[in-house]
C-alpha positions in Angstrom: 99.3 92.5 128.6 102.8 93.9 129.1 104.0 90.7 130.7 102.9 88.8 127.6 104.8 91.0 125.1 108.3 89.5 125.8 106.8 86.1 124.9 105.6 87.3 121.6 107.4 89.4 119.0 106.2 93.0 119.7 106.1 93.9 116.0 103.5 91.2 115.4 101.1 92.3 118.3 99.6 95.3 116.5 98.9 93.6 113.1 97.4 90.6 114.8 95.1 92.6 117.1 94.1 94.9 114.2 93.3 91.9 112.0 91.2 90.4 114.9 89.2 93.7 115.1 88.6 93.7 111.4 87.7 90.0 111.2 85.4 90.1 114.2 84.1 93.6 114.8 82.1 92.5 117.8 85.5 92.2 119.7 86.5 95.8 119.0 84.9 97.2 122.2 86.8 94.6 124.3 90.1 95.3 122.6 89.8 99.0 123.3 90.0 98.2 127.0 93.1 95.9 126.9 95.7 98.7 127.3 96.2 102.3 126.3 98.5 101.6 123.4 96.1 98.9 122.1 93.3 101.5 122.4 95.3 103.9 120.2 95.9 101.2 117.6 92.3 100.0 117.5 90.2 103.1 118.0 90.6 104.3 114.3 88.9 101.1 113.2 85.8 102.0 115.1 85.3 105.0 112.8 86.6 103.6 109.5 83.2 102.2 108.3 80.1 104.2 109.5 76.4 103.7 109.0 74.4 106.7 110.1 70.6 106.7 110.5 67.9 107.8 112.8 68.8 105.0 115.2 72.4 106.1 115.6 72.9 106.8 119.3 73.2 110.5 120.0 76.2 109.8 122.2 78.1 108.3 119.3 77.3 111.3 117.0 78.5 113.7 119.7 81.7 111.6 120.0 82.2 111.9 116.3 81.5 115.6 116.2 84.1 116.1 119.0 86.8 114.4 117.0 89.3 116.7 115.3 88.9 117.2 111.5 92.4 115.7 111.1 91.3 112.5 112.9 88.1 112.1 110.8 90.0 112.9 107.6 92.6 110.3 108.4 90.4 107.4 109.6 86.8 107.6 108.1 86.9 106.0 104.7 83.4 104.4 104.1 80.1 106.0 105.0 76.4 105.1 104.5 73.6 107.4 105.2 70.1 105.9 105.8 66.7 107.7 106.0 68.5 111.0 105.9 65.4 113.2 105.2 63.6 111.5 108.1 66.5 112.4 110.3 66.2 116.1 109.3 62.4 116.1 110.1 63.0 114.3 113.4 65.8 116.4 114.7 67.2 119.3 112.7 70.1 119.7 115.1 71.3 116.1 114.4 71.0 116.9 110.7 73.4 119.9 111.1 75.7 117.8 113.3 75.9 115.0 110.7 76.5 117.5 107.9 79.4 119.0 109.9 80.8 115.6 110.6 80.7 114.6 106.9 82.4 117.8 105.8 85.3 116.9 108.0 85.6 113.3 106.6 87.8 114.6 103.7 89.5 111.2 103.4 86.3 109.4 102.6 86.5 107.2 99.5 83.2 105.3 99.5 79.8 106.9 100.1 76.3 105.4 100.0 73.0 107.3 100.2 70.2 104.9 101.0 66.6 106.2 101.2 65.6 109.7 100.3 68.0 112.6 101.0 67.7 116.3 100.6 71.3 116.9 101.4 73.2 119.4 99.3 75.8 117.4 97.3 78.1 120.2 96.2 80.6 119.3 98.9 81.1 115.9 97.4 83.4 117.3 94.8 85.8 118.3 97.5 86.3 114.6 98.4 88.5 112.0 96.7 85.6 109.6 96.3 86.2 106.4 94.5 82.8 104.6 95.0 79.4 106.4 95.1 76.1 104.6 95.5 73.0 106.8 95.2 69.3 106.3 95.9 66.6 108.0 93.8 66.6 111.5 95.1 70.3 111.6 95.6 70.8 110.5 92.0 68.7 113.4 90.8 70.6 115.8 93.0 73.9 114.3 91.6 72.7 114.8 88.0 71.8 118.5 88.7 75.2 119.0 90.3 77.0 117.7 87.3 74.8 119.4 84.7 74.5 122.7 86.5 78.2 123.0 87.4 80.5 122.2 84.5 83.5 123.1 86.6 82.7 120.4 89.2 84.8 117.4 88.3 85.0 114.2 90.3 88.6 113.4 89.4 88.9 110.1 91.4 85.4 108.5 91.1 85.8 105.1 89.5 82.6 103.2 90.6 79.0 104.6 90.3 75.9 102.7 91.3 72.4 104.1 90.6 68.9 102.7 90.9 67.7 103.4 87.4 69.4 103.7 84.0 67.5 107.0 83.4 69.6 108.5 86.3 72.9 107.9 84.6 74.7 111.1 83.6 74.9 111.7 79.8 78.0 110.1 78.1 79.5 113.6 77.5 79.2 114.5 81.1 80.9 111.3 82.1 83.8 112.1 79.8 84.2 115.7 81.0 83.3 115.5 84.7 83.9 111.8 85.6 87.2 111.2 83.8 88.2 108.2 86.1 84.9 106.4 85.9 85.4 102.8 84.9 82.5 100.9 86.6 78.8 101.6 86.3 75.9 99.7 87.8 72.1 100.1 87.9 69.0 98.1 88.5 67.1 97.6 85.3 65.8 95.3 82.6 67.9 94.0 79.7 64.6 93.9 77.8 64.1 97.7 78.3 67.5 99.2 78.9 69.9 97.3 76.7 69.7 99.6 73.6 70.0 102.7 75.7 73.3 101.3 77.2 75.1 101.3 73.8 76.2 105.0 73.9 77.9 104.3 77.3 79.6 101.1 75.9 81.2 103.3 73.2 83.1 105.1 76.0 86.6 103.5 76.1 87.0 104.4 79.7 84.1 102.1 80.8 85.6 98.7 81.8 82.6 97.1 83.5 78.8 97.7 83.1 76.7 95.9 85.6 73.0 95.5 85.3 71.0 94.1 88.2 68.2 92.4 86.3 64.8 93.1 87.8 62.8 91.2 85.1 64.0 87.6 85.3 61.1 86.3 83.3 62.1 88.3 80.2 65.8 88.1 80.8 66.8 84.8 79.2 64.9 85.1 75.9 66.0 88.7 75.3 69.7 88.1 76.2 70.2 84.8 74.4 68.2 85.4 71.2 67.4 89.0 70.6 70.7 90.9 71.4 73.5 88.4 71.0 76.0 90.9 69.5 75.6 93.5 72.3 75.4 91.1 75.1 78.7 89.4 74.1 80.5 92.7 75.0 83.0 91.5 77.6 82.4 94.5 79.8 78.7 93.7 80.4 77.8 91.7 83.4 74.2 90.7 84.1 73.3 89.7 87.7 70.0 88.0 88.7 69.8 89.0 92.3 66.3 87.9 92.9 63.3 89.9 94.1 64.2 89.4 97.8 67.6 91.1 97.3 66.3 93.8 95.0 63.6 94.6 97.6 66.3 95.1 100.3 69.1 96.8 98.5 69.6 99.1 101.4 70.3 96.1 103.6 72.7 94.7 101.0 74.5 98.1 100.8 74.8 98.3 104.6 76.4 94.8 104.9 78.9 95.8 102.2 79.7 99.1 103.9 80.3 97.1 107.2 82.8 94.9 105.4 80.8 91.8 104.1 82.5 90.7 100.8 79.5 88.4 100.2 77.3 91.4 99.8 79.6 93.4 97.6 77.9 93.4 94.1 81.0 94.9 92.5 83.1 91.9 93.7 80.3 89.6 92.5 80.5 91.1 89.1 84.3 90.8 88.9 84.2 87.2 90.0 81.6 86.5 87.3 83.6 88.2 84.7 86.7 86.2 85.7 84.8 83.0 85.6 83.9 83.5 82.0 87.5 84.6 81.1 86.9 88.4 81.0 88.9 90.7 83.2 
């Protein structure tokens, strides 16, 4: 490796290898073995996007827990938790280990709870989260956190995805405790939920409201003929993901967390808005 460096501008080696590791994550393990200085460049990428579930190797969790709080805070940015309650029942020590790891990831900006979770969410307010995706139980816990603790404010949260419109915080709570929130998404039906969305569309801070339509059979008639004024709001984006995708949202979330732009519904919504001339 060292003999190759004089043949190639040294200042380009690091960005090229880093780009290669991001573009093809399967090469990351091999790049870690190239040389010590390359290992130091590439190792943080191994921890930047994490998916943790009951199948996560115990060795990897121990490796994470042995990392210094400063390392985790600097390099872990996106995390997804799957089957978290199952993990607690299966191995309480792992549950405590993961909780400790998460508390040290103070630089995390994107967090997804998939499946059922009983994790205490109070610590979330200590993070600078920008994107939060919540499953059913986690959504209820998040609501209780906001309504029960008026001093808890998520100053930096801009994107919030929930599974049901009923799980959205009240408009007043959004104004007071989610002051930076601009993007909201949930799975629902325009036929059932459109009227209830109006109070949220009155909030000037909301720039994009995304509804993953679960009722395609009713969608067209309702949107085109029954609510034309409301549905012409430029901030509204309706996505028909299909039953297959709706039935596997957890898999879609995982691929987004691991870096697949094709599975990023937020990016899909923005592309759709731009295609119709709304930004």
